[in-house]
Amino acid sequence: MSRTLASRLPRFLLLLIGLSAPTRASTTLMVLVDWWQSQITDTIINLKVYQPTSEIKMVDGSTVPNPVTTDAYTTERRSWWYALPNFNADDYVQGRIRFNTTFLRGWYQNDSTYRASAGDTLFLPDTQTTFTYQKVGAIGDITATIAGSSPKFFVFPDSATYRGPKLYTSAGNSGTDILNQRSLGVGGNPVSGTGRLDKCIDSLKSDTVWIRWGTPTAPPGQMPSAAGMKCFGQNPFLTSTTSVRSVPRSSRPSHGLELSTDRDLRILPGGNRDVSGRKRLR
């Protein structure tokens, strides 16, 4: 064997080993954000979901990506699926990721006084049976009976004032544990594939992994833990008998707000809906 061939052989073997070694495929992470405190909450305003760059770094020094909101389906009020596409834990220093939020918590109280003219119509919650108002220039309240089926409404017979809801807000924040704390190997270096999220992705063998905490009736609270993370190969809110037409999305984080007839502040839905979470990411 010539010296030239002998010198090239080790390089060839290293290249062959590198090509045959398993690689971790990119995955789309779908993360359910419902991390609110147990307080009276009618709406979440200006929700921002991000990865804290003080703790999370990319191996190549590039900008840490943040998840984007989607229209994926959920039956839980005030919850939204956020997507982190093209995720590969090996792209992150020590494989670590984490999600934080900032938002305004909004709630209504009947602290505002409104004025109505004779003939004005006020639509009311379907369950309401009476309505109280005060005729302008008169003393004392008048309580009218609201009969009939929905939609319930009241037509003012005279100019009047009445009490109505006022929106209050307070700043809030929440965040998860580090979701992929890897074991340390020789030399104290983290070992690829040993984190909770690594194992979750490897076990599901899916190009999209859905992550949530808690249940629709018992959300996880302000600080979801890595130990409480649940992973699914499909949207856990969908069943095999559910069709796209039967699952319209009721709300999404937005600046457009409206007060529904049941006194809940509803967020105006926008854009096309995608129950899979794959068609429209933004």
mmCIF file with all atom_site columns, C-alpha atoms in Angstrom, residues 30-197:
data_model
loop_
_atom_site.group_PDB
_atom_site.id
_atom_site.type_symbol
_atom_site.label_atom_id
_atom_site.label_alt_id
_atom_site.label_comp_id
_atom_site.label_asym_id
_atom_site.label_entity_id
_atom_site.label_seq_id
_atom_site.pdbx_PDB_ins_code
_atom_site.Cartn_x
_atom_site.Cartn_y
_atom_site.Cartn_z
_atom_site.occupancy
_atom_site.B_iso_or_equiv
_atom_site.pdbx_formal_charge
_atom_site.auth_seq_id
_atom_site.auth_comp_id
_atom_site.auth_asym_id
_atom_site.auth_atom_id
_atom_site.pdbx_PDB_model_num
ATOM 1   C CA . MET A 1 30  ? -46.204 22.904 19.807 1.00 0.00 ? 30  MET A CA 1
ATOM 2   C CA . VAL A 1 31  ? -46.435 24.358 23.330 1.00 0.00 ? 31  VAL A CA 1
ATOM 3   C CA . LEU A 1 32  ? -49.752 25.103 25.062 1.00 0.00 ? 32  LEU A CA 1
ATOM 4   C CA . VAL A 1 33  ? -49.536 28.430 26.877 1.00 0.00 ? 33  VAL A CA 1
ATOM 5   C CA . ASP A 1 34  ? -52.087 28.617 29.705 1.00 0.00 ? 34  ASP A CA 1
ATOM 6   C CA . TRP A 1 35  ? -49.791 29.596 32.562 1.00 0.00 ? 35  TRP A CA 1
ATOM 7   C CA . TRP A 1 36  ? -51.903 32.019 34.568 1.00 0.00 ? 36  TRP A CA 1
ATOM 8   C CA . GLN A 1 37  ? -52.339 32.474 38.311 1.00 0.00 ? 37  GLN A CA 1
ATOM 9   C CA . SER A 1 38  ? -55.576 31.480 40.037 1.00 0.00 ? 38  SER A CA 1
ATOM 10  C CA . GLN A 1 39  ? -57.154 34.934 39.871 1.00 0.00 ? 39  GLN A CA 1
ATOM 11  C CA . ILE A 1 40  ? -60.316 36.315 38.297 1.00 0.00 ? 40  ILE A CA 1
ATOM 12  C CA . THR A 1 41  ? -59.345 36.682 34.644 1.00 0.00 ? 41  THR A CA 1
ATOM 13  C CA . ASP A 1 42  ? -61.619 37.585 31.745 1.00 0.00 ? 42  ASP A CA 1
ATOM 14  C CA . THR A 1 43  ? -58.911 38.046 29.128 1.00 0.00 ? 43  THR A CA 1
ATOM 15  C CA . ILE A 1 44  ? -55.174 37.961 28.465 1.00 0.00 ? 44  ILE A CA 1
ATOM 16  C CA . ILE A 1 45  ? -53.890 41.025 26.584 1.00 0.00 ? 45  ILE A CA 1
ATOM 17  C CA . ASN A 1 46  ? -50.591 41.572 24.737 1.00 0.00 ? 46  ASN A CA 1
ATOM 18  C CA . LEU A 1 47  ? -49.299 38.065 25.404 1.00 0.00 ? 47  LEU A CA 1
ATOM 19  C CA . LYS A 1 48  ? -45.623 37.626 24.499 1.00 0.00 ? 48  LYS A CA 1
ATOM 20  C CA . VAL A 1 49  ? -43.915 34.211 24.636 1.00 0.00 ? 49  VAL A CA 1
ATOM 21  C CA . TYR A 1 50  ? -40.127 34.082 24.389 1.00 0.00 ? 50  TYR A CA 1
ATOM 22  C CA . GLN A 1 51  ? -36.960 32.285 25.432 1.00 0.00 ? 51  GLN A CA 1
ATOM 23  C CA . PRO A 1 52  ? -34.824 34.196 27.978 1.00 0.00 ? 52  PRO A CA 1
ATOM 24  C CA . THR A 1 53  ? -31.503 34.900 26.271 1.00 0.00 ? 53  THR A CA 1
ATOM 25  C CA . SER A 1 54  ? -29.785 35.323 29.646 1.00 0.00 ? 54  SER A CA 1
ATOM 26  C CA . GLU A 1 55  ? -30.099 31.548 30.113 1.00 0.00 ? 55  GLU A CA 1
ATOM 27  C CA . ILE A 1 56  ? -30.663 30.083 26.656 1.00 0.00 ? 56  ILE A CA 1
ATOM 28  C CA . LYS A 1 57  ? -27.900 30.245 24.020 1.00 0.00 ? 57  LYS A CA 1
ATOM 29  C CA . MET A 1 58  ? -27.332 28.817 20.561 1.00 0.00 ? 58  MET A CA 1
ATOM 30  C CA . VAL A 1 59  ? -24.225 26.732 19.861 1.00 0.00 ? 59  VAL A CA 1
ATOM 31  C CA . ASP A 1 60  ? -23.338 28.834 16.805 1.00 0.00 ? 60  ASP A CA 1
ATOM 32  C CA . GLY A 1 61  ? -23.986 32.123 18.592 1.00 0.00 ? 61  GLY A CA 1
ATOM 33  C CA . SER A 1 62  ? -27.035 32.977 16.479 1.00 0.00 ? 62  SER A CA 1
ATOM 34  C CA . THR A 1 63  ? -30.219 34.622 17.763 1.00 0.00 ? 63  THR A CA 1
ATOM 35  C CA . VAL A 1 64  ? -32.304 32.413 20.045 1.00 0.00 ? 64  VAL A CA 1
ATOM 36  C CA . PRO A 1 65  ? -35.633 31.719 18.271 1.00 0.00 ? 65  PRO A CA 1
ATOM 37  C CA . ASN A 1 66  ? -38.931 32.465 19.966 1.00 0.00 ? 66  ASN A CA 1
ATOM 38  C CA . PRO A 1 67  ? -42.150 30.461 19.493 1.00 0.00 ? 67  PRO A CA 1
ATOM 39  C CA . VAL A 1 68  ? -44.860 31.939 17.284 1.00 0.00 ? 68  VAL A CA 1
ATOM 40  C CA . THR A 1 69  ? -48.627 31.902 17.809 1.00 0.00 ? 69  THR A CA 1
ATOM 41  C CA . THR A 1 70  ? -50.788 29.517 15.799 1.00 0.00 ? 70  THR A CA 1
ATOM 42  C CA . ASP A 1 71  ? -54.487 28.839 15.247 1.00 0.00 ? 71  ASP A CA 1
ATOM 43  C CA . ALA A 1 72  ? -54.249 25.236 16.450 1.00 0.00 ? 72  ALA A CA 1
ATOM 44  C CA . TYR A 1 73  ? -57.367 24.005 18.239 1.00 0.00 ? 73  TYR A CA 1
ATOM 45  C CA . THR A 1 74  ? -57.887 23.995 22.002 1.00 0.00 ? 74  THR A CA 1
ATOM 46  C CA . THR A 1 75  ? -61.058 23.667 24.079 1.00 0.00 ? 75  THR A CA 1
ATOM 47  C CA . GLU A 1 76  ? -59.511 25.383 27.074 1.00 0.00 ? 76  GLU A CA 1
ATOM 48  C CA . ARG A 1 77  ? -60.396 29.052 27.574 1.00 0.00 ? 77  ARG A CA 1
ATOM 49  C CA . ARG A 1 78  ? -57.491 31.480 27.582 1.00 0.00 ? 78  ARG A CA 1
ATOM 50  C CA . SER A 1 79  ? -55.012 28.987 26.149 1.00 0.00 ? 79  SER A CA 1
ATOM 51  C CA . TRP A 1 80  ? -53.043 29.147 22.930 1.00 0.00 ? 80  TRP A CA 1
ATOM 52  C CA . TRP A 1 81  ? -50.732 26.821 21.035 1.00 0.00 ? 81  TRP A CA 1
ATOM 53  C CA . TYR A 1 82  ? -47.351 28.348 20.223 1.00 0.00 ? 82  TYR A CA 1
ATOM 54  C CA . ALA A 1 83  ? -44.988 26.713 17.714 1.00 0.00 ? 83  ALA A CA 1
ATOM 55  C CA . LEU A 1 84  ? -41.202 26.483 17.695 1.00 0.00 ? 84  LEU A CA 1
ATOM 56  C CA . PRO A 1 85  ? -40.429 25.100 14.217 1.00 0.00 ? 85  PRO A CA 1
ATOM 57  C CA . ASN A 1 86  ? -37.157 23.497 13.096 1.00 0.00 ? 86  ASN A CA 1
ATOM 58  C CA . PHE A 1 87  ? -36.231 22.604 16.660 1.00 0.00 ? 87  PHE A CA 1
ATOM 59  C CA . ASN A 1 88  ? -33.121 20.530 17.291 1.00 0.00 ? 88  ASN A CA 1
ATOM 60  C CA . ALA A 1 89  ? -31.908 20.459 20.899 1.00 0.00 ? 89  ALA A CA 1
ATOM 61  C CA . ASP A 1 90  ? -28.321 19.941 19.732 1.00 0.00 ? 90  ASP A CA 1
ATOM 62  C CA . ASP A 1 91  ? -28.409 23.462 18.277 1.00 0.00 ? 91  ASP A CA 1
ATOM 63  C CA . TYR A 1 92  ? -28.748 24.843 21.818 1.00 0.00 ? 92  TYR A CA 1
ATOM 64  C CA . VAL A 1 93  ? -25.947 25.132 24.371 1.00 0.00 ? 93  VAL A CA 1
ATOM 65  C CA . GLN A 1 94  ? -26.318 22.083 26.645 1.00 0.00 ? 94  GLN A CA 1
ATOM 66  C CA . GLY A 1 95  ? -29.566 21.333 24.776 1.00 0.00 ? 95  GLY A CA 1
ATOM 67  C CA . ARG A 1 96  ? -31.433 23.706 27.103 1.00 0.00 ? 96  ARG A CA 1
ATOM 68  C CA . ILE A 1 97  ? -34.691 25.512 26.215 1.00 0.00 ? 97  ILE A CA 1
ATOM 69  C CA . ARG A 1 98  ? -37.160 27.468 28.292 1.00 0.00 ? 98  ARG A CA 1
ATOM 70  C CA . PHE A 1 99  ? -40.267 29.599 27.686 1.00 0.00 ? 99  PHE A CA 1
ATOM 71  C CA . ASN A 1 100 ? -41.285 32.774 29.520 1.00 0.00 ? 100 ASN A CA 1
ATOM 72  C CA . THR A 1 101 ? -44.267 35.085 29.073 1.00 0.00 ? 101 THR A CA 1
ATOM 73  C CA . THR A 1 102 ? -45.332 38.644 29.763 1.00 0.00 ? 102 THR A CA 1
ATOM 74  C CA . PHE A 1 103 ? -48.949 39.803 29.485 1.00 0.00 ? 103 PHE A CA 1
ATOM 75  C CA . LEU A 1 104 ? -51.722 41.956 30.909 1.00 0.00 ? 104 LEU A CA 1
ATOM 76  C CA . ARG A 1 105 ? -54.397 40.179 32.929 1.00 0.00 ? 105 ARG A CA 1
ATOM 77  C CA . GLY A 1 106 ? -57.786 41.776 32.283 1.00 0.00 ? 106 GLY A CA 1
ATOM 78  C CA . TRP A 1 107 ? -61.006 41.495 34.278 1.00 0.00 ? 107 TRP A CA 1
ATOM 79  C CA . TYR A 1 108 ? -64.330 43.324 34.358 1.00 0.00 ? 108 TYR A CA 1
ATOM 80  C CA . GLN A 1 109 ? -66.163 44.907 37.272 1.00 0.00 ? 109 GLN A CA 1
ATOM 81  C CA . ASN A 1 110 ? -69.498 46.723 37.115 1.00 0.00 ? 110 ASN A CA 1
ATOM 82  C CA . ASP A 1 111 ? -67.890 49.996 38.147 1.00 0.00 ? 111 ASP A CA 1
ATOM 83  C CA . SER A 1 112 ? -68.839 52.246 35.240 1.00 0.00 ? 112 SER A CA 1
ATOM 84  C CA . THR A 1 113 ? -71.959 54.335 34.783 1.00 0.00 ? 113 THR A CA 1
ATOM 85  C CA . TYR A 1 114 ? -73.389 54.492 31.257 1.00 0.00 ? 114 TYR A CA 1
ATOM 86  C CA . ARG A 1 115 ? -76.087 56.737 29.793 1.00 0.00 ? 115 ARG A CA 1
ATOM 87  C CA . ALA A 1 116 ? -78.735 55.605 27.320 1.00 0.00 ? 116 ALA A CA 1
ATOM 88  C CA . SER A 1 117 ? -81.373 57.533 25.366 1.00 0.00 ? 117 SER A CA 1
ATOM 89  C CA . ALA A 1 118 ? -85.005 56.540 24.979 1.00 0.00 ? 118 ALA A CA 1
ATOM 90  C CA . GLY A 1 119 ? -85.246 53.787 22.364 1.00 0.00 ? 119 GLY A CA 1
ATOM 91  C CA . ASP A 1 120 ? -81.681 52.523 22.808 1.00 0.00 ? 120 ASP A CA 1
ATOM 92  C CA . THR A 1 121 ? -81.358 48.718 22.906 1.00 0.00 ? 121 THR A CA 1
ATOM 93  C CA . LEU A 1 122 ? -78.985 46.901 25.247 1.00 0.00 ? 122 LEU A CA 1
ATOM 94  C CA . PHE A 1 123 ? -78.246 43.210 24.629 1.00 0.00 ? 123 PHE A CA 1
ATOM 95  C CA . LEU A 1 124 ? -77.841 41.153 27.782 1.00 0.00 ? 124 LEU A CA 1
ATOM 96  C CA . PRO A 1 125 ? -76.535 37.715 28.820 1.00 0.00 ? 125 PRO A CA 1
ATOM 97  C CA . ASP A 1 126 ? -78.872 34.846 27.949 1.00 0.00 ? 126 ASP A CA 1
ATOM 98  C CA . THR A 1 127 ? -79.223 33.957 31.630 1.00 0.00 ? 127 THR A CA 1
ATOM 99  C CA . GLN A 1 128 ? -80.249 37.435 32.780 1.00 0.00 ? 128 GLN A CA 1
ATOM 100 C CA . THR A 1 129 ? -83.846 37.791 34.023 1.00 0.00 ? 129 THR A CA 1
ATOM 101 C CA . THR A 1 130 ? -83.892 41.398 35.306 1.00 0.00 ? 130 THR A CA 1
ATOM 102 C CA . PHE A 1 131 ? -82.251 44.692 34.430 1.00 0.00 ? 131 PHE A CA 1
ATOM 103 C CA . THR A 1 132 ? -81.843 47.689 36.731 1.00 0.00 ? 132 THR A CA 1
ATOM 104 C CA . TYR A 1 133 ? -81.560 51.312 35.570 1.00 0.00 ? 133 TYR A CA 1
ATOM 105 C CA . GLN A 1 134 ? -82.308 54.837 36.776 1.00 0.00 ? 134 GLN A CA 1
ATOM 106 C CA . LYS A 1 135 ? -84.430 57.255 34.800 1.00 0.00 ? 135 LYS A CA 1
ATOM 107 C CA . VAL A 1 136 ? -82.687 60.590 34.229 1.00 0.00 ? 136 VAL A CA 1
ATOM 108 C CA . GLY A 1 137 ? -84.072 63.209 36.664 1.00 0.00 ? 137 GLY A CA 1
ATOM 109 C CA . ALA A 1 138 ? -85.777 60.608 38.826 1.00 0.00 ? 138 ALA A CA 1
ATOM 110 C CA . ILE A 1 139 ? -84.842 59.259 42.227 1.00 0.00 ? 139 ILE A CA 1
ATOM 111 C CA . GLY A 1 140 ? -84.412 55.528 42.824 1.00 0.00 ? 140 GLY A CA 1
ATOM 112 C CA . ASP A 1 141 ? -83.717 52.502 40.653 1.00 0.00 ? 141 ASP A CA 1
ATOM 113 C CA . ILE A 1 142 ? -86.163 50.765 38.354 1.00 0.00 ? 142 ILE A CA 1
ATOM 114 C CA . THR A 1 143 ? -85.889 47.001 37.889 1.00 0.00 ? 143 THR A CA 1
ATOM 115 C CA . ALA A 1 144 ? -87.418 45.552 34.729 1.00 0.00 ? 144 ALA A CA 1
ATOM 116 C CA . THR A 1 145 ? -88.125 41.869 34.096 1.00 0.00 ? 145 THR A CA 1
ATOM 117 C CA . ILE A 1 146 ? -86.349 40.393 31.071 1.00 0.00 ? 146 ILE A CA 1
ATOM 118 C CA . ALA A 1 147 ? -88.532 37.675 29.570 1.00 0.00 ? 147 ALA A CA 1
ATOM 119 C CA . GLY A 1 148 ? -88.327 35.551 26.456 1.00 0.00 ? 148 GLY A CA 1
ATOM 120 C CA . SER A 1 149 ? -85.599 33.429 24.961 1.00 0.00 ? 149 SER A CA 1
ATOM 121 C CA . SER A 1 150 ? -82.222 34.508 23.642 1.00 0.00 ? 150 SER A CA 1
ATOM 122 C CA . PRO A 1 151 ? -81.093 36.922 22.548 1.00 0.00 ? 151 PRO A CA 1
ATOM 123 C CA . LYS A 1 152 ? -82.043 38.812 25.685 1.00 0.00 ? 152 LYS A CA 1
ATOM 124 C CA . PHE A 1 153 ? -82.294 42.590 25.338 1.00 0.00 ? 153 PHE A CA 1
ATOM 125 C CA . PHE A 1 154 ? -83.761 45.678 26.962 1.00 0.00 ? 154 PHE A CA 1
ATOM 126 C CA . VAL A 1 155 ? -85.151 48.749 25.159 1.00 0.00 ? 155 VAL A CA 1
ATOM 127 C CA . PHE A 1 156 ? -84.894 51.913 27.257 1.00 0.00 ? 156 PHE A CA 1
ATOM 128 C CA . PRO A 1 157 ? -88.326 53.633 27.539 1.00 0.00 ? 157 PRO A CA 1
ATOM 129 C CA . ASP A 1 158 ? -86.709 56.881 28.720 1.00 0.00 ? 158 ASP A CA 1
ATOM 130 C CA . SER A 1 159 ? -83.293 58.455 28.941 1.00 0.00 ? 159 SER A CA 1
ATOM 131 C CA . ALA A 1 160 ? -81.517 56.637 31.744 1.00 0.00 ? 160 ALA A CA 1
ATOM 132 C CA . THR A 1 161 ? -78.265 55.667 33.399 1.00 0.00 ? 161 THR A CA 1
ATOM 133 C CA . TYR A 1 162 ? -77.140 52.170 34.355 1.00 0.00 ? 162 TYR A CA 1
ATOM 134 C CA . ARG A 1 163 ? -74.121 50.410 35.780 1.00 0.00 ? 163 ARG A CA 1
ATOM 135 C CA . GLY A 1 164 ? -71.908 48.445 33.427 1.00 0.00 ? 164 GLY A CA 1
ATOM 136 C CA . PRO A 1 165 ? -68.586 46.648 33.249 1.00 0.00 ? 165 PRO A CA 1
ATOM 137 C CA . LYS A 1 166 ? -65.237 48.430 33.338 1.00 0.00 ? 166 LYS A CA 1
ATOM 138 C CA . LEU A 1 167 ? -62.013 46.744 32.246 1.00 0.00 ? 167 LEU A CA 1
ATOM 139 C CA . TYR A 1 168 ? -59.165 46.560 34.765 1.00 0.00 ? 168 TYR A CA 1
ATOM 140 C CA . THR A 1 169 ? -55.689 45.250 33.976 1.00 0.00 ? 169 THR A CA 1
ATOM 141 C CA . SER A 1 170 ? -52.551 44.245 35.812 1.00 0.00 ? 170 SER A CA 1
ATOM 142 C CA . ALA A 1 171 ? -49.161 43.185 34.471 1.00 0.00 ? 171 ALA A CA 1
ATOM 143 C CA . GLY A 1 172 ? -48.287 39.506 34.761 1.00 0.00 ? 172 GLY A CA 1
ATOM 144 C CA . ASN A 1 173 ? -45.611 37.033 33.799 1.00 0.00 ? 173 ASN A CA 1
ATOM 145 C CA . SER A 1 174 ? -45.045 33.289 33.852 1.00 0.00 ? 174 SER A CA 1
ATOM 146 C CA . GLY A 1 175 ? -42.521 30.732 32.663 1.00 0.00 ? 175 GLY A CA 1
ATOM 147 C CA . THR A 1 176 ? -41.484 27.114 32.533 1.00 0.00 ? 176 THR A CA 1
ATOM 148 C CA . ASP A 1 177 ? -38.572 25.265 34.047 1.00 0.00 ? 177 ASP A CA 1
ATOM 149 C CA . ILE A 1 178 ? -35.630 24.457 31.809 1.00 0.00 ? 178 ILE A CA 1
ATOM 150 C CA . LEU A 1 179 ? -37.264 21.697 29.793 1.00 0.00 ? 179 LEU A CA 1
ATOM 151 C CA . ASN A 1 180 ? -34.238 19.755 28.602 1.00 0.00 ? 180 ASN A CA 1
ATOM 152 C CA . GLN A 1 181 ? -31.698 19.400 31.404 1.00 0.00 ? 181 GLN A CA 1
ATOM 153 C CA . ARG A 1 182 ? -29.245 16.827 30.032 1.00 0.00 ? 182 ARG A CA 1
ATOM 154 C CA . SER A 1 183 ? -27.128 14.358 32.038 1.00 0.00 ? 183 SER A CA 1
ATOM 155 C CA . LEU A 1 184 ? -23.413 15.040 32.263 1.00 0.00 ? 184 LEU A CA 1
ATOM 156 C CA . GLY A 1 185 ? -20.943 12.593 30.768 1.00 0.00 ? 185 GLY A CA 1
ATOM 157 C CA . VAL A 1 186 ? -17.161 12.320 30.580 1.00 0.00 ? 186 VAL A CA 1
ATOM 158 C CA . GLY A 1 187 ? -15.499 15.616 31.376 1.00 0.00 ? 187 GLY A CA 1
ATOM 159 C CA . GLY A 1 188 ? -18.727 17.086 32.673 1.00 0.00 ? 188 GLY A CA 1
ATOM 160 C CA . ASN A 1 189 ? -20.183 17.591 29.188 1.00 0.00 ? 189 ASN A CA 1
ATOM 161 C CA . PRO A 1 190 ? -23.966 17.196 28.635 1.00 0.00 ? 190 PRO A CA 1
ATOM 162 C CA . VAL A 1 191 ? -24.898 14.019 26.761 1.00 0.00 ? 191 VAL A CA 1
ATOM 163 C CA . SER A 1 192 ? -27.182 14.411 23.753 1.00 0.00 ? 192 SER A CA 1
ATOM 164 C CA . GLY A 1 193 ? -30.477 12.564 24.056 1.00 0.00 ? 193 GLY A CA 1
ATOM 165 C CA . THR A 1 194 ? -30.602 12.410 27.861 1.00 0.00 ? 194 THR A CA 1
ATOM 166 C CA . GLY A 1 195 ? -32.894 15.363 28.597 1.00 0.00 ? 195 GLY A CA 1
ATOM 167 C CA . ARG A 1 196 ? -36.639 15.061 29.284 1.00 0.00 ? 196 ARG A CA 1
ATOM 168 C CA . LEU A 1 197 ? -37.495 16.716 26.001 1.00 0.00 ? 197 LEU A CA 1
#
